[in-house]
Structure formats: structure tokens, C-alpha cells
């Protein structure tokens, strides 16, 4: 008979890690979550206090099969561990999970653009190399990072963590919590700049703070093509880290030689540590040329061979809302939908336009963008939206549809012949989905998550079912 799987946590281990007291009996936990709707049998329920008090949902968590709960006051329904502060207790569990498995090679990723996709691509390579663990979704904040650590089984060989920020001072403590062996900054751009008095420079310093978690001899992986490369390099050297750079110049440790997009992805030619590699991607966005090099360098630092990294990249599918490509069949003809609706900022917008402009269009078709507002750009928002017009012109985008008060600035800045439909909200634009695309068009939908670009992408997909065009 196979040996029984050890629990992720026992009640006694949780109590030791958190300094809490056990009430109602001991238990074993196979997982943990703070969302009572995600509870599975055997999970530990974390009664965190946020907009809603998690203690109010303990009963439903136990009803769903929770083995126990981490609480600040006793609750009915099952055994619990009582602590003074559940968030601090979660952080303590994360640190304990890290310390009880020192053999696990850990990586960390941040960046203004691409951190979730790069993290998941690294995870794909780790999975090919052996048992691995990683952040799910975009679990990259003060809750998501310790939660991901606390969920890390002691039996895995490697792990990768996504680290994000909305304001100054958030990244360094999260990186120190992870204590990565390698850390990467994908890129730096005008994202969340409303939180920084000096704008993008502040963002760059905050991203560089990920290197503060590196131990002696740790590796900092830096995008050498960006204006902030030297700042990142110096920040890494300041903590005693080694530095590996990726970019398009010959002096980089990983150099992008060519990126050739096609209908089913792209083909990359690159030189890594002096060796030339040609490999396919299922991603067609130009930013994936450099992203793939960041993935290779991070995997190399986590003891994954380049050949394994290339195999993982060749099979890595675009994540939902981050470049998924679908053919939508209509009675009058099909069009291609590129769903980039999960998020947007000036850097990713320009990369998206460049990639769309490089795609060949069949006879009668157009290159179309459907855009909603970019958020958290502060007093630079109007100018940054209007400033996208030059990139649209350069990429020869044929038609621009837009929604939102900020995208109105871009809509008015593009040449009149490129203007399609503008609407006050994404919902208003989604209601006109049938007017946004035609036969042989390639349509990219992009905007910040909060401005609801996903409503438009979903409406375009529904056209096939609504018209019976499949």
C-alpha cells in the first residue's frame, strides 16, 4: 500500500509557528484559505479581517469541510487556533514553511508588466524539472505572498513567488519573507505612479527592493534594455547579489537576436551564456522575446537546464486575459480575437500595438484595437492616454474603438480615419459588440481590469453563439 501523505500542517505545528493556543481539539490541515467559498475538505480556514470580518464566515467554512480555523476569538463549528492577529499568524506560518524546508530553491518575480505570466512560465519549467510550488492567480500582495509560502509543501524541490505593489515600501518586506535564491525585475514603467511623488523613478526603486530578500550569492535578473537598468544593477550589487542581464545588446548574458511572430505564436532566436538557441513560443506578443529570456535565466538560477526551460516555454499557453487568441466564427466570416483584457498600462499597450501591427491580415480584414481606461496613472493620465496615438499610428492600426473618459483623450488624438466607436463605459461598448469586428479582422481588446475591458472581450466571444456562426 502507498504511504499516507503527510498533512501540510498539524494543529500543533500551527500553534508552534504562530504562538497560538489550540481550542476544541487537534486536527490536520491539507490546505489553507481565507475565502470560505474556496474551502475544501481538510483545509484550514484563515479568519482574516478586511472589508468583511472572516470570523463571520467560520461556520460556513466548517460546514464546507474545514478541518480547523485560525482565529482571533473562539468560533463555533470546529476546532481552532486562537492568535492575537490572524494576518501576523499567517506571516509566521509562511516563514515557518520556508524555514522547515531549506532545501527548496526559491525564486521571486516582480515588474511593472509581465510578472504574472513570467512567474507562471517559470513554474511550467519547474514542474518539468521536479516537484514544484508557485503563486496562483495574482497572489502577490501582503496576504498572497505569505499564503503562498504557507501552502508550500516541504517535499517540493523548487518554488517561485510573484511579488507586487500598489504603494511604496511593500516589496522589500515580502521579498525578505520569501528569501529567494534568485529574483527578477521584468521591466519598469509608468504603473501605479500615482502613489509615487517622483513617478516612474519611485516605481523603479520600489521594484529594485525585491533584491533586498536575496541572500549572499543570490542572483538578480535584470532587464538591461530599460532606462532603469543601472539603478536595478546597483541595487543588486548593494546587497551583495550577483547580476545577470537580459536584453537585445551583445553584452547581455541572455541576448534576444530575433523575434518572429506568426499565426500560432512566435519563433525566438537568442544567445544565452554564449550559446545560440532557436525555440518556438505559443505567445505572439513582442514582449515575450525578453520575457522568455527572463524565464530562462531564472530557471537556470534554480538549477533547471536550459533545454528544460525551452521545452516548457514551447508549451506555455497565454494566460486568461493575457494574450489568449480565439477565432470567432460569424455568418459573414470569422475574425481573430486577442484577449488582453486582464490589465493595461502604457508599456503593455505599446507592446500590444507593436505585436498586432506585425501580424499579417487576410484580404479585407483590419487590425482593430478595443481599449478601455488605464488606471492609477495620477496626474499624468491624460497625457499618457493621448500619447498612445503615436504608437497606434506607427503600428498601422486601422481602427480604434474605445471606452471611458481617459480613453477619450486617445480617441481624439488618433487620426480621424482610425476612429471607430467611443462609449462612456465598457458595458456600453460591449452592447455594440457586433459593430466592433468584421470578417478577417484581428481584434485586440485591452484595458485595466478595473475599467472592465473583459466585458467587451466576453461580448465579442458571445457573438459566435448569438449569431449561430460556428
Coordinates of C-alpha atoms in Angstrom, one line a residue:
X1 CA 0.0 0.0 0.0
X2 CA 1.2 3.5 -0.7
X3 CA 2.4 5.5 2.3
X4 CA -0.2 8.1 3.5
X5 CA 0.5 11.6 2.5
X6 CA 1.7 13.8 5.4
X7 CA -0.5 16.7 6.2
X8 CA 0.5 20.2 5.1
X9 CA 0.1 21.4 8.7
X10 CA -0.8 19.8 12.0
X11 CA -2.6 21.8 14.7
X12 CA 0.5 21.5 16.9
X13 CA 2.8 22.8 14.1
X14 CA 0.5 25.8 13.5
X15 CA 0.4 26.6 17.3
X16 CA 4.2 26.4 17.5
X17 CA 4.6 28.6 14.4
X18 CA 2.1 31.3 15.5
X19 CA 2.3 31.1 19.3
X20 CA -1.4 30.4 19.3
X21 CA -3.4 28.1 21.6
X22 CA -5.4 25.1 20.4
X23 CA -9.1 25.0 21.3
X24 CA -11.6 22.3 20.5
X25 CA -9.1 19.5 19.7
X26 CA -6.3 18.8 17.4
X27 CA -6.5 18.4 13.6
X28 CA -4.5 18.0 10.4
X29 CA -4.8 20.5 7.6
X30 CA -4.2 19.6 3.9
X31 CA -4.5 23.2 2.7
X32 CA -5.4 26.7 3.8
X33 CA -7.5 29.6 2.5
X34 CA -9.1 32.8 3.8
X35 CA -12.1 32.5 1.3
X36 CA -14.9 30.4 2.8
X37 CA -16.2 29.8 -0.7
X38 CA -13.0 28.1 -1.6
X39 CA -12.8 25.7 1.4
X40 CA -12.2 22.1 0.6
X41 CA -12.4 19.1 3.0
X42 CA -9.4 19.2 5.4
X43 CA -8.5 22.9 4.8
X44 CA -7.5 25.4 7.5
X45 CA -9.8 28.5 7.3
X46 CA -8.0 31.8 8.0
X47 CA -10.3 34.3 9.6
X48 CA -8.7 37.4 8.3
X49 CA -10.1 40.9 8.8
X50 CA -10.6 43.0 5.8
X51 CA -13.7 44.7 4.3
X52 CA -15.5 41.8 5.9
X53 CA -14.5 40.0 9.1
X54 CA -13.6 36.5 8.3
X55 CA -14.8 35.3 11.7
X56 CA -18.4 35.8 10.4
X57 CA -17.8 33.1 7.8
X58 CA -16.2 30.4 10.1
X59 CA -19.5 28.5 10.4
X60 CA -19.9 28.2 6.6
X61 CA -16.2 27.2 6.3
X62 CA -16.7 24.3 8.8
X63 CA -19.9 23.3 7.0
X64 CA -17.9 23.1 3.8
X65 CA -15.4 20.7 5.4
X66 CA -12.8 22.9 7.1
X67 CA -10.6 20.9 9.5
X68 CA -9.9 23.9 11.7
X69 CA -9.7 27.7 11.8
X70 CA -7.1 30.3 12.6
X71 CA -8.9 32.9 14.6
X72 CA -8.6 35.9 17.0
X73 CA -11.5 34.7 19.1
X74 CA -13.1 31.3 19.5
X75 CA -15.8 30.3 17.0
X76 CA -18.4 27.6 16.8
X77 CA -18.4 24.7 14.4
X78 CA -15.0 23.1 14.9
X79 CA -11.5 23.2 16.4
X80 CA -9.5 26.4 16.1
X81 CA -6.2 28.0 17.0
X82 CA -6.5 31.4 18.7
X83 CA -3.9 34.1 18.0
X84 CA -3.7 37.8 18.7
X85 CA -3.6 38.7 14.9
X86 CA -4.5 36.3 12.1
X87 CA -2.5 38.2 9.4
X88 CA 0.6 38.2 11.6
X89 CA 0.0 34.5 12.3
X90 CA -0.3 33.8 8.6
X91 CA 3.1 35.6 8.1
X92 CA 4.6 33.4 10.8
X93 CA 3.3 30.3 9.1
X94 CA 4.8 31.4 5.9
X95 CA 8.2 31.9 7.5
X96 CA 7.9 28.5 9.2
X97 CA 7.1 26.8 5.9
X98 CA 10.2 28.4 4.4
X99 CA 12.5 27.5 7.3
X100 CA 11.3 23.9 7.7
X101 CA 12.4 23.2 4.0
X102 CA 15.7 25.0 3.5
X103 CA 16.5 22.6 0.6
X104 CA 13.8 24.3 -1.6
X105 CA 15.3 26.6 -4.3
X106 CA 13.1 29.7 -4.3
X107 CA 12.7 32.4 -7.0
X108 CA 10.8 35.7 -6.9
X109 CA 9.4 37.9 -9.7
X110 CA 8.2 41.5 -9.9
X111 CA 7.9 44.1 -12.6
X112 CA 5.5 46.7 -14.0
X113 CA 4.5 44.4 -16.8
X114 CA 4.6 40.6 -17.2
X115 CA 5.2 39.4 -13.7
X116 CA 2.2 37.0 -13.5
X117 CA 2.9 35.4 -16.9
X118 CA 6.7 35.2 -16.3
X119 CA 6.0 33.6 -12.8
X120 CA 3.7 31.0 -14.4
X121 CA 6.1 30.3 -17.2
X122 CA 8.9 29.7 -14.6
X123 CA 6.5 27.4 -12.8
X124 CA 6.0 25.4 -16.0
X125 CA 9.8 24.9 -16.2
X126 CA 10.0 24.0 -12.5
X127 CA 7.2 21.4 -13.0
X128 CA 9.2 19.7 -15.7
X129 CA 12.3 19.5 -13.5
X130 CA 10.6 18.0 -10.4
X131 CA 8.0 18.7 -7.7
X132 CA 7.4 22.5 -7.6
X133 CA 5.2 25.1 -6.0
X134 CA 4.2 28.6 -7.1
X135 CA 1.8 31.6 -6.6
X136 CA -1.6 31.1 -8.1
X137 CA -3.7 33.8 -9.8
X138 CA -2.0 37.1 -8.9
X139 CA -1.4 36.2 -5.2
X140 CA 1.4 38.8 -4.9
X141 CA 0.5 41.1 -2.0
X142 CA 0.7 41.2 1.8
X143 CA -1.8 38.4 2.0
X144 CA -1.0 36.4 -1.2
X145 CA 2.8 36.1 -0.6
X146 CA 2.6 34.6 3.0
X147 CA -0.3 32.5 1.9
X148 CA 1.7 31.0 -0.9
X149 CA 4.6 30.4 1.4
X150 CA 2.3 28.7 4.0
X151 CA 0.9 26.5 1.3
X152 CA 4.3 25.3 0.2
X153 CA 4.8 21.5 0.9
X154 CA 8.1 20.7 2.4
X155 CA 8.5 17.9 -0.2
X156 CA 8.9 20.2 -3.3
X157 CA 12.3 20.9 -4.8
X158 CA 11.7 24.4 -6.2
X159 CA 9.2 27.3 -5.8
X160 CA 8.6 30.7 -7.4
X161 CA 6.7 33.6 -6.0
X162 CA 5.1 36.7 -7.6
X163 CA 5.6 39.9 -5.7
X164 CA 3.6 43.1 -6.5
X165 CA 2.9 46.5 -5.0
X166 CA 0.5 49.4 -5.1
X167 CA 2.4 51.8 -2.9
X168 CA 6.0 52.5 -1.6
X169 CA 7.5 50.1 0.9
X170 CA 5.6 46.9 0.0
X171 CA 8.0 44.8 -2.0
X172 CA 11.1 44.7 0.4
X173 CA 9.3 43.0 3.3
X174 CA 7.6 40.5 1.0
X175 CA 11.0 39.6 -0.6
X176 CA 12.6 39.2 2.8
X177 CA 9.8 36.9 3.8
X178 CA 10.4 34.7 0.7
X179 CA 14.2 34.9 0.9
X180 CA 14.6 34.0 -2.7
X181 CA 17.8 32.5 -4.2
X182 CA 17.1 34.4 -7.4
X183 CA 14.9 37.5 -8.1
X184 CA 13.8 39.1 -11.3
X185 CA 12.5 42.5 -12.4
X186 CA 10.8 42.0 -15.7
X187 CA 10.6 45.7 -16.6
X188 CA 9.8 49.1 -15.1
X189 CA 7.2 51.5 -16.4
X190 CA 4.6 54.1 -15.5
X191 CA 2.3 51.8 -13.5
X192 CA 0.9 52.7 -10.0
X193 CA 2.8 56.0 -10.5
X194 CA 0.1 58.0 -8.7
X195 CA 1.5 56.5 -5.4
X196 CA 5.0 57.9 -6.0
X197 CA 5.8 61.6 -5.8
X198 CA 8.6 61.2 -8.4
X199 CA 6.7 58.9 -10.7
X200 CA 8.5 56.2 -12.6
X201 CA 11.7 56.7 -10.7
X202 CA 9.9 55.8 -7.5
X203 CA 8.4 52.8 -9.2
X204 CA 12.0 51.7 -10.3
X205 CA 13.3 52.0 -6.7
X206 CA 10.4 50.0 -5.4
X207 CA 10.9 47.2 -7.9
X208 CA 14.6 47.1 -7.1
X209 CA 13.7 46.4 -3.5
X210 CA 12.9 42.8 -4.4
X211 CA 16.7 42.2 -4.3
X212 CA 16.7 43.0 -0.6
X213 CA 15.5 39.5 0.1
X214 CA 18.4 37.9 -1.7
X215 CA 21.0 36.1 0.5
X216 CA 24.7 36.1 -0.1
X217 CA 25.5 34.9 -3.6
X218 CA 21.9 35.3 -4.7
X219 CA 21.2 36.2 -8.3
X220 CA 19.4 39.3 -9.5
X221 CA 17.9 39.0 -13.0
X222 CA 17.7 42.4 -14.6
X223 CA 16.1 43.8 -17.8
X224 CA 19.1 45.5 -19.4
X225 CA 17.2 47.3 -22.1
X226 CA 15.3 49.7 -19.9
X227 CA 16.4 53.1 -18.7
X228 CA 16.4 52.0 -15.1
X229 CA 18.8 49.1 -15.7
X230 CA 21.7 50.7 -13.9
X231 CA 19.5 51.6 -10.9
X232 CA 18.5 47.9 -10.7
X233 CA 22.0 46.7 -11.2
X234 CA 23.4 49.0 -8.4
X235 CA 20.6 48.0 -6.0
X236 CA 21.5 44.3 -6.5
X237 CA 25.2 44.9 -6.0
X238 CA 24.4 46.9 -2.8
X239 CA 23.1 43.7 -1.2
X240 CA 25.9 41.6 -2.4
X241 CA 24.0 39.8 -5.2
X242 CA 25.3 38.6 -8.5
X243 CA 23.6 40.1 -11.6
X244 CA 22.5 38.5 -14.8
X245 CA 21.0 40.7 -17.5
X246 CA 18.7 40.0 -20.4
X247 CA 18.1 42.3 -23.4
X248 CA 18.9 43.0 -27.0
X249 CA 22.6 44.1 -26.8
X250 CA 25.6 41.7 -27.3
X251 CA 26.9 42.3 -23.8
X252 CA 23.8 40.8 -22.1
X253 CA 24.0 37.4 -20.5
X254 CA 20.8 36.5 -22.4
X255 CA 20.5 38.3 -25.7
X256 CA 17.5 38.5 -27.9
X257 CA 18.6 38.2 -31.6
X258 CA 15.3 37.8 -33.3
X259 CA 11.6 37.5 -32.6
X260 CA 9.4 36.3 -35.4
X261 CA 5.6 36.3 -34.7
X262 CA 3.3 34.0 -36.6
X263 CA -0.3 32.9 -36.6
X264 CA 0.3 30.4 -33.8
X265 CA 2.9 32.1 -31.7
X266 CA 6.4 33.1 -32.5
X267 CA 9.9 31.8 -33.1
X268 CA 12.8 33.2 -30.9
X269 CA 16.5 33.3 -31.7
X270 CA 18.6 34.1 -28.6
X271 CA 22.0 33.7 -27.2
X272 CA 22.2 32.6 -23.5
X273 CA 25.5 32.3 -21.7
X274 CA 27.2 32.3 -25.1
X275 CA 25.1 29.5 -26.7
X276 CA 22.6 30.2 -29.5
X277 CA 19.1 28.8 -29.2
X278 CA 16.1 28.9 -31.6
X279 CA 12.8 27.9 -30.0
X280 CA 9.1 28.3 -30.5
X281 CA 6.6 30.1 -28.3
X282 CA 2.8 29.9 -28.2
X283 CA 2.9 33.7 -27.4
X284 CA 2.9 36.2 -30.2
X285 CA 3.5 39.4 -28.3
X286 CA 6.9 41.0 -28.9
X287 CA 7.4 41.5 -25.1
X288 CA 7.6 37.7 -24.9
X289 CA 11.0 37.8 -26.6
X290 CA 12.5 39.4 -23.5
X291 CA 10.1 37.6 -21.1
X292 CA 11.3 34.2 -22.4
X293 CA 14.9 35.2 -21.6
X294 CA 14.0 36.3 -18.1
X295 CA 12.4 32.9 -17.6
X296 CA 15.4 31.0 -18.9
X297 CA 17.8 32.9 -16.6
X298 CA 15.6 32.4 -13.6
X299 CA 15.2 28.7 -14.3
X300 CA 19.0 28.4 -14.7
X301 CA 19.4 30.0 -11.3
X302 CA 17.0 27.5 -9.8
X303 CA 19.1 24.6 -11.3
X304 CA 16.8 23.9 -14.2
X305 CA 18.7 23.2 -17.5
X306 CA 18.2 25.5 -20.5
X307 CA 16.8 22.6 -22.5
X308 CA 14.1 22.0 -19.9
X309 CA 13.3 25.7 -19.9
X310 CA 12.9 25.8 -23.7
X311 CA 10.6 22.7 -23.6
X312 CA 8.4 24.5 -21.0
X313 CA 8.3 27.7 -23.0
X314 CA 7.3 25.9 -26.1
X315 CA 4.2 24.5 -24.4
X316 CA 3.3 27.5 -22.2
X317 CA -0.2 28.8 -23.2
X318 CA -1.2 32.5 -22.8
X319 CA -3.0 33.1 -19.5
X320 CA -6.6 34.1 -19.4
X321 CA -6.9 37.8 -20.4
X322 CA -3.2 38.0 -21.2
X323 CA -3.0 37.2 -24.9
X324 CA -5.5 34.4 -25.3
X325 CA -6.2 34.1 -29.0
X326 CA -9.5 32.8 -30.4
X327 CA -11.2 32.6 -33.8
X328 CA -14.8 33.8 -33.6
X329 CA -17.0 32.5 -36.4
X330 CA -19.8 34.6 -37.7
X331 CA -22.2 34.1 -40.6
X332 CA -20.5 36.7 -42.6
X333 CA -17.0 35.5 -41.8
X334 CA -14.6 34.9 -39.0
X335 CA -12.4 37.3 -37.1
X336 CA -9.5 36.7 -34.6
X337 CA -9.8 37.9 -31.0
X338 CA -6.7 38.6 -28.9
X339 CA -7.9 38.9 -25.3
X340 CA -5.6 41.2 -23.4
X341 CA -8.3 42.4 -21.1
X342 CA -6.8 41.5 -17.7
X343 CA -4.7 44.6 -17.3
X344 CA -3.0 47.5 -19.1
X345 CA -0.5 50.3 -18.8
X346 CA 1.4 52.4 -21.3
X347 CA 4.2 49.9 -21.6
X348 CA 2.0 46.9 -22.3
X349 CA -0.3 48.9 -24.6
X350 CA 2.6 49.9 -26.8
X351 CA 3.9 46.3 -26.8
X352 CA 0.4 45.1 -27.8
X353 CA 0.2 47.6 -30.7
X354 CA 3.6 46.6 -31.9
X355 CA 2.7 42.9 -31.9
X356 CA -0.7 43.5 -33.6
X357 CA 1.0 45.6 -36.2
X358 CA 3.3 42.8 -37.1
X359 CA 0.5 40.3 -37.7
X360 CA -0.5 39.7 -41.3
X361 CA -4.1 40.4 -42.1
X362 CA -6.1 38.5 -44.7
X363 CA -7.8 40.2 -47.6
X364 CA -10.5 42.7 -46.5
X365 CA -9.5 42.5 -42.8
X366 CA -8.3 45.2 -40.4
X367 CA -6.1 45.5 -37.4
X368 CA -8.5 46.7 -34.7
X369 CA -8.0 47.7 -31.1
X370 CA -10.7 47.9 -28.5
X371 CA -9.4 49.9 -25.5
X372 CA -10.7 50.9 -22.0
X373 CA -9.1 53.2 -19.5
X374 CA -5.7 52.6 -17.9
X375 CA -5.9 53.3 -14.2
X376 CA -3.7 54.5 -11.4
X377 CA -1.7 56.9 -13.6
X378 CA -2.3 60.0 -11.4
X379 CA -1.9 63.5 -12.9
X380 CA -0.1 62.0 -15.9
X381 CA -3.1 60.0 -17.0
X382 CA -4.5 62.4 -19.7
X383 CA -1.1 62.7 -21.4
X384 CA -0.2 59.0 -21.1
X385 CA -3.5 58.1 -22.8
X386 CA -3.2 60.6 -25.6
X387 CA 0.4 59.7 -26.0
X388 CA -0.5 56.2 -27.2
X389 CA -1.7 57.7 -30.5
X390 CA 1.9 57.7 -31.9
X391 CA 2.3 54.0 -31.2
X392 CA -1.0 53.3 -32.9
X393 CA 0.0 55.2 -36.0
X394 CA 3.4 53.6 -36.1
X395 CA 1.9 50.1 -35.9
X396 CA -0.6 50.9 -38.7
X397 CA -3.6 50.0 -36.6
X398 CA -6.6 50.5 -38.8
X399 CA -9.4 51.1 -36.3
X400 CA -9.6 52.2 -32.7
X401 CA -12.7 51.6 -30.6
X402 CA -12.5 53.0 -27.0
X403 CA -14.5 53.3 -23.8
X404 CA -14.0 55.5 -20.8
X405 CA -13.2 59.2 -20.0
X406 CA -9.5 58.7 -20.1
X407 CA -9.5 56.8 -23.4
X408 CA -11.4 59.7 -24.9
X409 CA -8.1 61.6 -24.9
X410 CA -6.5 58.8 -27.1
X411 CA -9.6 58.6 -29.3
X412 CA -9.4 62.3 -30.1
X413 CA -5.6 62.1 -30.6
X414 CA -5.6 59.5 -33.3
X415 CA -6.2 60.5 -36.9
X416 CA -9.9 60.7 -37.8
X417 CA -9.8 57.8 -40.3
X418 CA -8.8 55.4 -37.5
X419 CA -11.6 56.3 -35.2
X420 CA -14.3 53.7 -34.7
X421 CA -16.7 53.9 -31.8
X422 CA -16.2 55.6 -28.4
X423 CA -18.5 54.9 -25.5
X424 CA -18.7 56.2 -21.9
X425 CA -18.2 52.7 -20.4
X426 CA -17.0 49.2 -21.3
X427 CA -20.6 47.9 -20.8
X428 CA -21.8 50.5 -23.4
X429 CA -19.2 49.4 -25.8
X430 CA -19.9 45.7 -25.2
X431 CA -23.5 46.3 -26.1
X432 CA -22.3 47.2 -29.5
X433 CA -20.0 44.2 -30.0
X434 CA -21.5 43.4 -33.4
X435 CA -20.3 46.7 -34.7
X436 CA -16.7 46.3 -33.5
X437 CA -15.4 43.5 -35.7
X438 CA -15.8 42.2 -39.2
X439 CA -14.6 39.3 -41.4
X440 CA -10.8 38.7 -41.4
X441 CA -10.2 41.4 -38.7
X442 CA -7.7 40.8 -36.0
X443 CA -9.1 42.5 -32.8
X444 CA -7.2 43.1 -29.7
X445 CA -9.1 44.0 -26.5
X446 CA -7.1 45.7 -23.8
X447 CA -7.6 47.8 -20.7
X448 CA -7.2 47.9 -16.9
X449 CA -9.1 45.2 -15.0
X450 CA -11.0 47.9 -13.1
X451 CA -12.2 49.5 -16.4
X452 CA -13.9 46.3 -17.3
X453 CA -12.3 45.5 -20.7
X454 CA -13.2 41.9 -20.1
X455 CA -16.9 42.8 -20.7
X456 CA -16.0 43.7 -24.3
X457 CA -13.9 40.6 -24.8
X458 CA -16.8 38.4 -23.5
X459 CA -19.3 40.1 -25.7
X460 CA -17.2 39.6 -28.8
X461 CA -16.8 35.9 -27.9
X462 CA -20.6 35.6 -27.4
X463 CA -21.2 36.8 -31.0
X464 CA -20.5 33.3 -32.3
X465 CA -23.2 31.7 -30.2
X466 CA -25.7 34.6 -30.6
X467 CA -25.4 34.6 -34.4
X468 CA -25.0 30.8 -34.9
X469 CA -21.8 31.4 -36.8
X470 CA -19.9 28.4 -35.6

